[in-house]
Short mmCIF file of C-alpha atoms in Angstrom, two decimals:
data_model
loop_
_atom_site.label_atom_id
_atom_site.label_comp_id
_atom_site.label_asym_id
_atom_site.label_seq_id
_atom_site.Cartn_x
_atom_site.Cartn_y
_atom_site.Cartn_z
CA UNK A 1 49.94 -31.08 -58.37
CA UNK A 2 53.20 -32.68 -59.50
CA UNK A 3 53.62 -34.81 -62.58
CA UNK A 4 55.91 -37.69 -63.45
CA UNK A 5 59.45 -36.52 -64.15
CA UNK A 6 60.76 -37.34 -67.63
CA UNK A 7 63.98 -36.66 -69.58
CA UNK A 8 64.36 -33.15 -70.97
CA UNK A 9 65.62 -32.86 -74.53
CA UNK A 10 67.03 -29.45 -75.56
CA UNK A 11 66.15 -30.28 -79.15
CA UNK A 12 62.50 -30.97 -78.26
CA UNK A 13 62.30 -27.82 -76.12
CA UNK A 14 63.83 -25.81 -78.98
CA UNK A 15 61.11 -27.05 -81.34
CA UNK A 16 58.47 -25.16 -79.35
CA UNK A 17 57.74 -21.76 -80.93
CA UNK A 18 58.41 -19.96 -77.65
CA UNK A 19 62.05 -21.13 -77.60
CA UNK A 20 62.87 -21.61 -81.30
CA UNK A 21 65.23 -18.60 -81.46
CA UNK A 22 67.32 -19.61 -78.44
CA UNK A 23 70.92 -20.75 -78.76
CA UNK A 24 72.01 -24.32 -77.89
CA UNK A 25 73.60 -22.95 -74.71
CA UNK A 26 70.36 -21.30 -73.69
CA UNK A 27 68.34 -24.44 -74.42
CA UNK A 28 70.83 -26.44 -72.40
CA UNK A 29 70.40 -24.11 -69.45
CA UNK A 30 66.62 -24.43 -69.66
CA UNK A 31 66.79 -28.20 -69.57
CA UNK A 32 69.34 -28.11 -66.78
CA UNK A 33 67.28 -25.80 -64.56
CA UNK A 34 63.84 -26.86 -65.75
CA UNK A 35 62.22 -30.25 -66.24
CA UNK A 36 59.71 -32.19 -68.31
CA UNK A 37 56.71 -33.63 -66.48
CA UNK A 38 53.92 -35.95 -67.55
CA UNK A 39 50.49 -35.19 -66.08
CA UNK A 40 47.58 -37.61 -66.06
CA UNK A 41 44.05 -36.24 -66.64
CA UNK A 42 43.11 -33.89 -63.83
CA UNK A 43 44.16 -30.56 -62.30
CA UNK A 44 47.64 -29.13 -62.74
CA UNK A 45 47.26 -25.94 -60.68
CA UNK A 46 44.41 -23.90 -59.16
CA UNK A 47 43.51 -20.25 -59.55
CA UNK A 48 44.62 -18.14 -56.59
CA UNK A 49 47.43 -20.48 -55.47
CA UNK A 50 51.01 -19.10 -55.38
CA UNK A 51 52.44 -19.22 -58.89
CA UNK A 52 55.57 -21.35 -58.59
CA UNK A 53 56.03 -22.63 -62.15
CA UNK A 54 55.84 -21.64 -65.80
CA UNK A 55 54.28 -24.36 -67.97
CA UNK A 56 54.75 -24.92 -71.73
CA UNK A 57 52.71 -27.71 -73.37
CA UNK A 58 54.74 -30.25 -75.38
CA UNK A 59 51.92 -32.65 -76.19
CA UNK A 60 48.43 -33.34 -74.85
CA UNK A 61 45.29 -31.30 -74.25
CA UNK A 62 45.05 -28.43 -71.78
CA UNK A 63 42.01 -26.58 -70.43
CA UNK A 64 42.23 -23.16 -68.74
CA UNK A 65 39.31 -21.85 -66.66
CA UNK A 66 38.42 -18.86 -64.51
CA UNK A 67 36.31 -18.88 -61.38
CA UNK A 68 33.10 -16.85 -61.81
CA UNK A 69 30.97 -16.87 -58.69
CA UNK A 70 30.89 -20.47 -57.55
CA UNK A 71 31.52 -21.87 -61.04
CA UNK A 72 34.62 -22.57 -63.12
CA UNK A 73 34.15 -21.11 -66.59
CA UNK A 74 36.29 -22.62 -69.36
CA UNK A 75 38.15 -19.96 -71.33
CA UNK A 76 40.65 -21.97 -73.40
CA UNK A 77 40.90 -25.60 -74.58
CA UNK A 78 43.78 -26.45 -76.88
CA UNK A 79 46.20 -29.16 -77.98
CA UNK A 80 48.64 -26.79 -79.70
CA UNK A 81 52.22 -27.52 -78.74
CA UNK A 82 53.99 -24.50 -77.26
CA UNK A 83 51.03 -22.87 -75.52
CA UNK A 84 52.04 -21.60 -72.11
CA UNK A 85 50.48 -20.64 -68.77
CA UNK A 86 51.31 -20.24 -65.12
CA UNK A 87 53.87 -17.85 -63.66
CA UNK A 88 53.99 -15.55 -66.68
CA UNK A 89 54.58 -12.39 -64.59
CA UNK A 90 57.26 -13.71 -62.29
CA UNK A 91 59.80 -11.29 -63.83
CA UNK A 92 57.86 -8.46 -62.08
CA UNK A 93 58.85 -9.88 -58.72
CA UNK A 94 57.05 -8.90 -55.55
CA UNK A 95 55.72 -5.72 -57.17
CA UNK A 96 52.63 -7.74 -58.08
CA UNK A 97 50.84 -10.54 -56.30
CA UNK A 98 52.36 -13.75 -57.67
CA UNK A 99 49.40 -16.12 -57.89
CA UNK A 100 47.90 -18.17 -60.70
CA UNK A 101 45.29 -16.09 -62.54
CA UNK A 102 43.44 -19.16 -63.77
CA UNK A 103 43.13 -22.89 -63.20
CA UNK A 104 44.68 -25.46 -65.52
CA UNK A 105 43.81 -29.09 -66.03
CA UNK A 106 44.53 -31.69 -68.68
CA UNK A 107 41.99 -34.02 -70.26
CA UNK A 108 44.52 -36.54 -71.59
CA UNK A 109 48.03 -37.59 -70.56
CA UNK A 110 50.04 -34.45 -71.29
CA UNK A 111 53.70 -33.51 -71.20
CA UNK A 112 54.89 -30.04 -70.16
CA UNK A 113 58.20 -28.30 -70.04
CA UNK A 114 58.15 -26.86 -66.51
CA UNK A 115 60.38 -23.98 -65.46
CA UNK A 116 60.45 -22.75 -61.83
CA UNK A 117 59.18 -19.20 -61.51
CA UNK A 118 62.47 -17.87 -60.10
CA UNK A 119 64.44 -19.40 -62.99
CA UNK A 120 61.99 -18.02 -65.54
CA UNK A 121 62.37 -14.54 -63.99
CA UNK A 122 66.18 -14.79 -64.05
CA UNK A 123 66.47 -15.86 -67.68
CA UNK A 124 63.96 -13.21 -68.80
CA UNK A 125 65.94 -10.43 -67.12
CA UNK A 126 69.29 -11.80 -68.30
CA UNK A 127 68.44 -12.73 -71.90
CA UNK A 128 65.81 -10.12 -72.75
CA UNK A 129 66.48 -7.01 -70.61
CA UNK A 130 64.97 -4.56 -73.09
CA UNK A 131 61.88 -6.72 -73.56
CA UNK A 132 61.47 -6.98 -69.80
CA UNK A 133 61.59 -3.18 -69.46
CA UNK A 134 59.01 -2.82 -72.22
CA UNK A 135 56.76 -5.43 -70.63
CA UNK A 136 57.11 -3.79 -67.22
CA UNK A 137 56.20 -0.42 -68.70
CA UNK A 138 53.24 -1.92 -70.52
CA UNK A 139 51.98 -3.74 -67.45
CA UNK A 140 52.34 -0.94 -64.91
CA UNK A 141 51.40 1.74 -67.44
CA UNK A 142 48.15 -0.04 -68.26
CA UNK A 143 47.53 -0.55 -64.55
CA UNK A 144 48.14 3.13 -63.79
CA UNK A 145 45.97 4.21 -66.71
CA UNK A 146 43.16 1.96 -65.56
CA UNK A 147 43.48 3.24 -62.00
CA UNK A 148 43.47 6.87 -63.16
CA UNK A 149 40.50 6.40 -65.43
CA UNK A 150 38.77 4.40 -62.72
CA UNK A 151 39.30 7.29 -60.33
CA UNK A 152 37.95 9.63 -62.98
CA UNK A 153 34.91 7.38 -63.33
CA UNK A 154 34.33 7.59 -59.59
CA UNK A 155 34.78 11.38 -59.62
CA UNK A 156 32.30 11.75 -62.47
CA UNK A 157 29.80 9.63 -60.58
CA UNK A 158 30.48 11.62 -57.40
CA UNK A 159 29.99 14.91 -59.24
CA UNK A 160 26.72 13.69 -60.68
CA UNK A 161 25.58 12.46 -57.29
CA UNK A 162 26.62 15.71 -55.61
CA UNK A 163 24.68 17.77 -58.14
CA UNK A 164 21.63 15.58 -57.69
CA UNK A 165 21.89 15.63 -53.91
CA UNK A 166 22.34 19.42 -53.88
CA UNK A 167 19.24 19.78 -56.03
CA UNK A 168 17.25 17.44 -53.80
CA UNK A 169 18.40 19.23 -50.64
CA UNK A 170 17.78 22.68 -52.08
CA UNK A 171 14.04 22.14 -52.57
CA UNK A 172 13.11 21.28 -48.96
CA UNK A 173 15.67 23.73 -47.59
CA UNK A 174 14.20 26.59 -49.65
CA UNK A 175 10.68 25.53 -48.63
CA UNK A 176 11.69 25.58 -44.97
CA UNK A 177 13.21 29.06 -45.33
CA UNK A 178 10.09 30.41 -47.05
CA UNK A 179 7.80 28.81 -44.50
CA UNK A 180 9.86 30.18 -41.61
CA UNK A 181 9.70 33.72 -43.03
CA UNK A 182 5.93 33.47 -43.56
CA UNK A 183 5.47 31.94 -40.12
CA UNK A 184 7.19 34.88 -38.47
CA UNK A 185 4.81 37.23 -40.29
CA UNK A 186 1.72 35.19 -39.32
CA UNK A 187 2.72 34.98 -35.66
CA UNK A 188 3.15 38.77 -35.59
CA UNK A 189 -0.34 39.25 -37.07
CA UNK A 190 -1.79 36.72 -34.66
CA UNK A 191 -0.32 38.66 -31.72
CA UNK A 192 -1.83 41.85 -33.13
CA UNK A 193 -5.22 40.19 -33.60
CA UNK A 194 -5.06 38.76 -30.09
CA UNK A 195 -4.38 42.27 -28.75
CA UNK A 196 -7.48 43.57 -30.53
CA UNK A 197 -9.60 40.78 -29.08
CA UNK A 198 -8.18 41.37 -25.60
CA UNK A 199 -8.99 45.09 -25.79
CA UNK A 200 -12.63 44.36 -26.65
CA UNK A 201 -15.45 43.93 -24.16
CA UNK A 202 -15.14 40.15 -23.95
CA UNK A 203 -15.79 38.15 -20.85
CA UNK A 204 -13.34 35.63 -19.56
CA UNK A 205 -15.76 32.89 -20.55
CA UNK A 206 -15.77 34.05 -24.20
CA UNK A 207 -11.98 34.23 -24.29
CA UNK A 208 -11.77 30.76 -22.73
CA UNK A 209 -14.10 29.38 -25.43
CA UNK A 210 -11.97 31.03 -28.15
CA UNK A 211 -8.82 29.48 -26.71
CA UNK A 212 -10.55 26.10 -26.53
CA UNK A 213 -11.65 26.43 -30.17
CA UNK A 214 -8.09 27.38 -31.07
CA UNK A 215 -6.77 24.22 -29.44
CA UNK A 216 -9.32 22.02 -31.20
CA UNK A 217 -8.53 23.81 -34.46
CA UNK A 218 -4.84 22.93 -34.14
CA UNK A 219 -5.79 19.29 -33.51
CA UNK A 220 -7.96 19.22 -36.65
CA UNK A 221 -5.14 20.64 -38.74
CA UNK A 222 -2.95 17.69 -37.75
CA UNK A 223 -5.68 15.24 -38.85
CA UNK A 224 -6.80 17.03 -42.03
CA UNK A 225 -7.90 14.58 -44.76
CA UNK A 226 -6.43 14.66 -48.26
CA UNK A 227 -9.10 15.91 -50.68
CA UNK A 228 -9.33 15.66 -54.43
CA UNK A 229 -9.21 18.97 -56.35
CA UNK A 230 -12.97 18.73 -57.02
CA UNK A 231 -13.79 18.05 -53.36
CA UNK A 232 -11.57 20.93 -52.25
CA UNK A 233 -13.23 23.34 -54.69
CA UNK A 234 -16.73 22.38 -53.52
CA UNK A 235 -15.81 22.90 -49.85
CA UNK A 236 -14.16 26.24 -50.59
CA UNK A 237 -17.35 27.45 -52.29
CA UNK A 238 -19.45 26.33 -49.33
CA UNK A 239 -17.19 28.01 -46.77
CA UNK A 240 -17.00 31.20 -48.86
CA UNK A 241 -20.80 31.41 -48.93
CA UNK A 242 -21.01 30.91 -45.17
CA UNK A 243 -18.39 33.57 -44.45
CA UNK A 244 -20.10 36.10 -46.73
CA UNK A 245 -23.48 35.34 -45.14
CA UNK A 246 -21.99 36.16 -41.73
CA UNK A 247 -20.53 39.49 -42.82
CA UNK A 248 -16.90 38.42 -43.08
CA UNK A 249 -15.20 40.29 -45.92
CA UNK A 250 -12.79 38.53 -48.28
CA UNK A 251 -14.06 35.13 -47.20
CA UNK A 252 -12.79 33.67 -50.48
CA UNK A 253 -9.23 34.38 -49.33
CA UNK A 254 -9.41 32.41 -46.06
CA UNK A 255 -11.68 29.60 -47.29
CA UNK A 256 -8.86 27.65 -49.05
CA UNK A 257 -6.76 27.72 -45.87
CA UNK A 258 -9.65 26.40 -43.80
CA UNK A 259 -10.33 23.63 -46.31
CA UNK A 260 -6.64 22.62 -46.37
CA UNK A 261 -6.82 22.37 -42.57
CA UNK A 262 -9.87 20.09 -42.70
CA UNK A 263 -12.31 22.69 -41.30
CA UNK A 264 -15.93 22.86 -42.44
CA UNK A 265 -19.19 24.74 -41.86
CA UNK A 266 -19.91 22.83 -38.63
CA UNK A 267 -16.64 24.13 -37.21
CA UNK A 268 -17.52 27.71 -38.23
CA UNK A 269 -20.91 27.32 -36.58
CA UNK A 270 -19.16 26.42 -33.33
CA UNK A 271 -17.06 29.56 -33.60
CA UNK A 272 -20.16 31.69 -34.29
CA UNK A 273 -21.92 30.20 -31.29
CA UNK A 274 -19.01 31.04 -29.02
CA UNK A 275 -18.82 34.79 -29.77
CA UNK A 276 -21.12 37.68 -30.60
CA UNK A 277 -21.70 38.69 -34.21
CA UNK A 278 -19.57 41.84 -33.95
CA UNK A 279 -16.63 39.81 -32.66
CA UNK A 280 -16.96 37.00 -35.18
CA UNK A 281 -14.81 38.61 -37.99
CA UNK A 282 -11.88 39.20 -35.61
CA UNK A 283 -12.28 35.72 -34.10
CA UNK A 284 -12.29 34.09 -37.54
CA UNK A 285 -9.26 36.15 -38.57
CA UNK A 286 -7.41 35.14 -35.42
CA UNK A 287 -8.23 31.48 -35.96
CA UNK A 288 -7.17 31.83 -39.59
CA UNK A 289 -3.71 32.87 -38.39
CA UNK A 290 -3.75 29.87 -36.05
CA UNK A 291 -4.51 27.55 -38.96
CA UNK A 292 -1.86 29.15 -41.16
CA UNK A 293 0.68 28.85 -38.35
CA UNK A 294 -0.05 25.15 -37.93
CA UNK A 295 0.15 24.53 -41.67
CA UNK A 296 3.45 26.41 -41.91
CA UNK A 297 4.90 24.43 -39.02
CA UNK A 298 3.79 21.22 -40.76
CA UNK A 299 5.54 22.41 -43.91
CA UNK A 300 8.72 23.14 -41.98
CA UNK A 301 8.54 19.72 -40.32
CA UNK A 302 8.03 17.99 -43.67
CA UNK A 303 10.92 19.93 -45.23
CA UNK A 304 13.37 19.25 -42.41
CA UNK A 305 12.31 15.60 -42.30
CA UNK A 306 13.00 15.37 -46.01
CA UNK A 307 16.45 16.90 -45.48
CA UNK A 308 17.11 14.43 -42.66
CA UNK A 309 16.11 11.51 -44.90
CA UNK A 310 18.42 12.75 -47.65
CA UNK A 311 21.32 13.05 -45.21
CA UNK A 312 20.59 9.54 -43.91
CA UNK A 313 20.50 8.26 -47.48
CA UNK A 314 23.85 9.92 -48.21
CA UNK A 315 25.37 8.28 -45.13
CA UNK A 316 23.88 4.93 -46.11
CA UNK A 317 25.17 5.32 -49.65
CA UNK A 318 28.70 6.31 -48.64
CA UNK A 319 28.74 3.82 -45.72
CA UNK A 320 30.51 6.36 -43.52
CA UNK A 321 31.61 5.09 -40.10
CA UNK A 322 30.65 1.53 -41.00
CA UNK A 323 32.64 -1.66 -41.38
CA UNK A 324 33.77 -2.20 -44.98
CA UNK A 325 32.69 -5.87 -44.93
CA UNK A 326 29.55 -6.79 -43.03
CA UNK A 327 26.11 -8.35 -43.29
CA UNK A 328 23.68 -5.97 -45.03
CA UNK A 329 20.12 -5.71 -46.31
CA UNK A 330 20.48 -5.03 -50.03
CA UNK A 331 17.15 -3.19 -50.06
CA UNK A 332 18.58 -0.47 -47.83
CA UNK A 333 21.51 -0.10 -50.22
CA UNK A 334 19.21 0.01 -53.26
CA UNK A 335 16.89 2.58 -51.68
CA UNK A 336 19.75 4.89 -50.74
CA UNK A 337 21.25 4.64 -54.24
CA UNK A 338 17.94 5.35 -55.97
CA UNK A 339 17.34 8.32 -53.69
CA UNK A 340 20.82 9.68 -54.36
CA UNK A 341 20.27 9.29 -58.11
CA UNK A 342 16.68 10.58 -58.15
CA UNK A 343 17.76 13.96 -59.52
CA UNK A 344 19.65 12.32 -62.39
CA UNK A 345 16.85 9.85 -63.13
CA UNK A 346 14.40 12.71 -63.59
CA UNK A 347 10.66 12.73 -64.07
CA UNK A 348 10.52 11.13 -67.49
CA UNK A 349 11.64 7.74 -66.17
CA UNK A 350 9.35 5.75 -63.87
CA UNK A 351 11.11 3.77 -61.14
CA UNK A 352 9.40 0.56 -60.01
CA UNK A 353 10.60 -1.37 -56.95
CA UNK A 354 9.78 -5.07 -56.99
CA UNK A 355 11.42 -6.22 -53.77
CA UNK A 356 11.23 -9.59 -52.07
CA UNK A 357 11.38 -8.40 -48.49
CA UNK A 358 11.74 -11.96 -47.19
CA UNK A 359 15.32 -12.16 -48.47
CA UNK A 360 17.93 -12.51 -45.73
CA UNK A 361 20.81 -10.08 -45.24
CA UNK A 362 24.01 -11.09 -47.04
CA UNK A 363 27.72 -10.61 -46.28
CA UNK A 364 29.10 -7.92 -48.58
CA UNK A 365 31.12 -4.77 -49.11
CA UNK A 366 28.12 -2.39 -49.03
CA UNK A 367 29.91 0.75 -50.25
CA UNK A 368 31.18 -1.10 -53.31
CA UNK A 369 27.80 -2.70 -54.01
CA UNK A 370 26.37 0.83 -54.01
CA UNK A 371 28.92 1.64 -56.70
CA UNK A 372 27.64 -1.33 -58.73
CA UNK A 373 24.02 -0.18 -58.34
CA UNK A 374 25.07 3.35 -59.38
CA UNK A 375 26.79 2.13 -62.55
CA UNK A 376 23.89 -0.10 -63.58
CA UNK A 377 21.24 2.55 -62.89
CA UNK A 378 23.29 5.19 -64.71
CA UNK A 379 23.67 2.96 -67.76
CA UNK A 380 19.95 2.16 -67.79
CA UNK A 381 19.00 5.83 -67.52
CA UNK A 382 21.47 6.80 -70.26
CA UNK A 383 20.07 4.11 -72.56
CA UNK A 384 16.49 5.30 -72.06
CA UNK A 385 17.44 8.95 -72.50
CA UNK A 386 19.13 8.13 -75.80
CA UNK A 387 15.80 6.67 -76.94
CA UNK A 388 13.66 9.70 -76.11
CA UNK A 389 14.08 10.25 -72.37
CA UNK A 390 11.04 8.19 -71.38
CA UNK A 391 10.89 4.70 -69.94
CA UNK A 392 10.64 2.48 -66.90
CA UNK A 393 13.40 1.24 -64.61
CA UNK A 394 12.41 -1.82 -62.59
CA UNK A 395 14.61 -2.88 -59.69
CA UNK A 396 13.78 -6.43 -58.61
CA UNK A 397 15.16 -8.68 -55.88
CA UNK A 398 14.58 -12.38 -55.33
CA UNK A 399 16.19 -15.79 -55.00
CA UNK A 400 17.87 -17.54 -57.92
CA UNK A 401 19.19 -21.05 -57.19
CA UNK A 402 20.12 -20.27 -53.59
CA UNK A 403 21.70 -16.95 -54.52
CA UNK A 404 20.37 -13.44 -53.99
CA UNK A 405 19.31 -11.78 -57.24
CA UNK A 406 19.27 -8.03 -57.86
CA UNK A 407 17.95 -7.17 -61.32
CA UNK A 408 17.92 -3.81 -63.09
CA UNK A 409 15.49 -3.86 -66.00
CA UNK A 410 15.06 -0.95 -68.41
CA UNK A 411 12.92 -0.31 -71.47
CA UNK A 412 15.73 1.21 -73.53
CA UNK A 413 16.86 0.16 -77.01
CA UNK A 414 18.86 -2.80 -75.70
CA UNK A 415 22.43 -4.01 -76.12
CA UNK A 416 23.27 -4.92 -79.75
CA UNK A 417 24.19 -8.63 -80.06
CA UNK A 418 27.51 -7.81 -81.73
CA UNK A 419 28.81 -5.95 -78.67
CA UNK A 420 27.10 -7.93 -75.91
CA UNK A 421 30.27 -9.96 -75.22
CA UNK A 422 32.40 -6.80 -74.98
CA UNK A 423 30.42 -4.56 -72.63
CA UNK A 424 32.33 -5.75 -69.55
CA UNK A 425 35.73 -5.13 -71.19
CA UNK A 426 37.81 -2.25 -69.78
CA UNK A 427 37.50 1.03 -71.71
CA UNK A 428 34.69 -0.24 -73.95
CA UNK A 429 31.81 2.22 -74.04
CA UNK A 430 28.86 3.02 -76.28
CA UNK A 431 28.36 6.48 -74.80
CA UNK A 432 29.36 9.61 -76.74
CA UNK A 433 32.91 10.89 -76.38
CA UNK A 434 33.34 12.64 -73.03
CA UNK A 435 30.35 10.96 -71.38
CA UNK A 436 31.76 7.55 -70.55
CA UNK A 437 35.12 6.02 -69.68
CA UNK A 438 34.22 2.42 -70.39
CA UNK A 439 35.15 1.33 -66.87
CA UNK A 440 31.76 1.38 -65.15
CA UNK A 441 30.80 -2.17 -66.07
CA UNK A 442 34.39 -3.41 -65.75
CA UNK A 443 34.54 -2.07 -62.19
CA UNK A 444 31.11 -3.53 -61.46
CA UNK A 445 32.24 -6.90 -62.81
CA UNK A 446 35.32 -6.98 -60.60
CA UNK A 447 33.36 -5.91 -57.52
CA UNK A 448 30.68 -8.56 -58.02
CA UNK A 449 32.80 -11.43 -59.35
CA UNK A 450 36.23 -10.93 -57.78
CA UNK A 451 35.32 -9.41 -54.42
CA UNK A 452 31.93 -11.02 -53.75
CA UNK A 453 32.38 -14.29 -55.67
CA UNK A 454 29.10 -13.57 -57.42
CA UNK A 455 27.90 -13.30 -61.01
CA UNK A 456 27.07 -10.31 -63.21
CA UNK A 457 25.21 -11.07 -66.43
CA UNK A 458 23.06 -9.32 -69.00
CA UNK A 459 20.02 -10.34 -71.02
CA UNK A 460 18.86 -7.89 -73.66
CA UNK A 461 16.34 -7.41 -76.45
CA UNK A 462 15.01 -4.06 -77.65
CA UNK A 463 12.71 -2.67 -74.97
CA UNK A 464 13.83 -5.15 -72.29
CA UNK A 465 17.41 -5.08 -70.99
CA UNK A 466 18.21 -6.81 -67.69
CA UNK A 467 21.46 -6.61 -65.79
CA UNK A 468 21.44 -9.26 -63.08
CA UNK A 469 23.68 -9.40 -60.02
CA UNK A 470 23.81 -12.74 -58.20
CA UNK A 471 25.37 -12.79 -54.72
CA UNK A 472 26.08 -15.75 -52.44
CA UNK A 473 23.88 -15.91 -49.35
CA UNK A 474 26.69 -17.11 -47.11
CA UNK A 475 30.10 -15.64 -46.42
CA UNK A 476 33.11 -16.68 -48.43
CA UNK A 477 36.66 -15.55 -47.82
CA UNK A 478 36.56 -11.89 -48.89
CA UNK A 479 38.94 -10.83 -51.63
CA UNK A 480 40.85 -7.79 -50.39
CA UNK A 481 42.39 -6.89 -53.74
CA UNK A 482 41.52 -3.36 -54.85
CA UNK A 483 39.02 -2.97 -57.65
#
């Protein structure tokens, strides 16, 4: 927006604190290459537009705001002469993206000294070369430091995730190895037992009945009910008594296996009816190996399925081979993150999922949202561990004024009111030295607000802290700037 051109007085420009040390020649150059403009109430420039001018307030009232989600949040309102805004980094040239970092409007007729960005860059380099070098070093040094620490933050999170994933993978993998070794032993014994039965004086009809019972036994193993410890103990005692009554030694050793497979006295009676008494012990032993084999194969299947789910969760979390910006179901992202962090969360913290499954998919950068979930879950877990290691983490989704809400609620000690306004600042951390970089929430803020045009907010009292992420349901122009 352009204002009404007005005469430029070097004396008036020199009265502004920004220019009070300049020489008359320098003030003359500013007035010659710059201008004074009068703006009526309304916008002067808009955040994100190319920064073409440097503005210094002479008189009036100015309001600066930043876009947060779909709202403009006022950050400064002042009538102090000499305050400045606009193309303040033009002296850095094309090494940075030259856009307005905020929006400016005036609430009353206001006069500004306006200097084109190119002119401002020229006079800064010409009049203050040492200051420009210092400012450049400060700007790029801070940016490099933030990038390095941000990378460190990601590496720390990756190391934690890798350790947790390794732990989670190790359990089913070790179970599968153990089950495979035991299975090989059981199959060998079953072959030996089958050889003994085959060498006996059994008719083809008896062998056929044994094979039929074996097949039905395998089917029952697959459909075995889940029993309570008391129910299992009662059935084991009953089966042990039956086996001892029928002359089968060490019945107490095989009874638990039969109970786990869902077999009962009626099944044993069918076996006894199919063979003679002298054959019954060998037949029961053979069928016991059959049951053990089926149970071991179930264990191997469960273990490998668990490994497969963990690998799928890792792929979902990392978003490998997927478009960086696409429509996603946030519940899939949340589930993969919670699974990846399950080792770090531990047993002392209960995780409750309160999902609204009717929510529609939303356009997002899924890999970066996973980073947000990771930071928020990690902070919640750390807070609860600092208060005794016990607590509850509730992850809730829902709608909030036509935006998708993802809430992380923990029962930790809460965020003290005196630091609540600082927790999203870069490098601010409440964790012990060496445990936090202070960039987790800053990165999360930039991912949610800058890249997704959403909102990240916190509500906290002791025992109830809620970090809430609000995402738009419809696509906006994605922000490709790195976070």
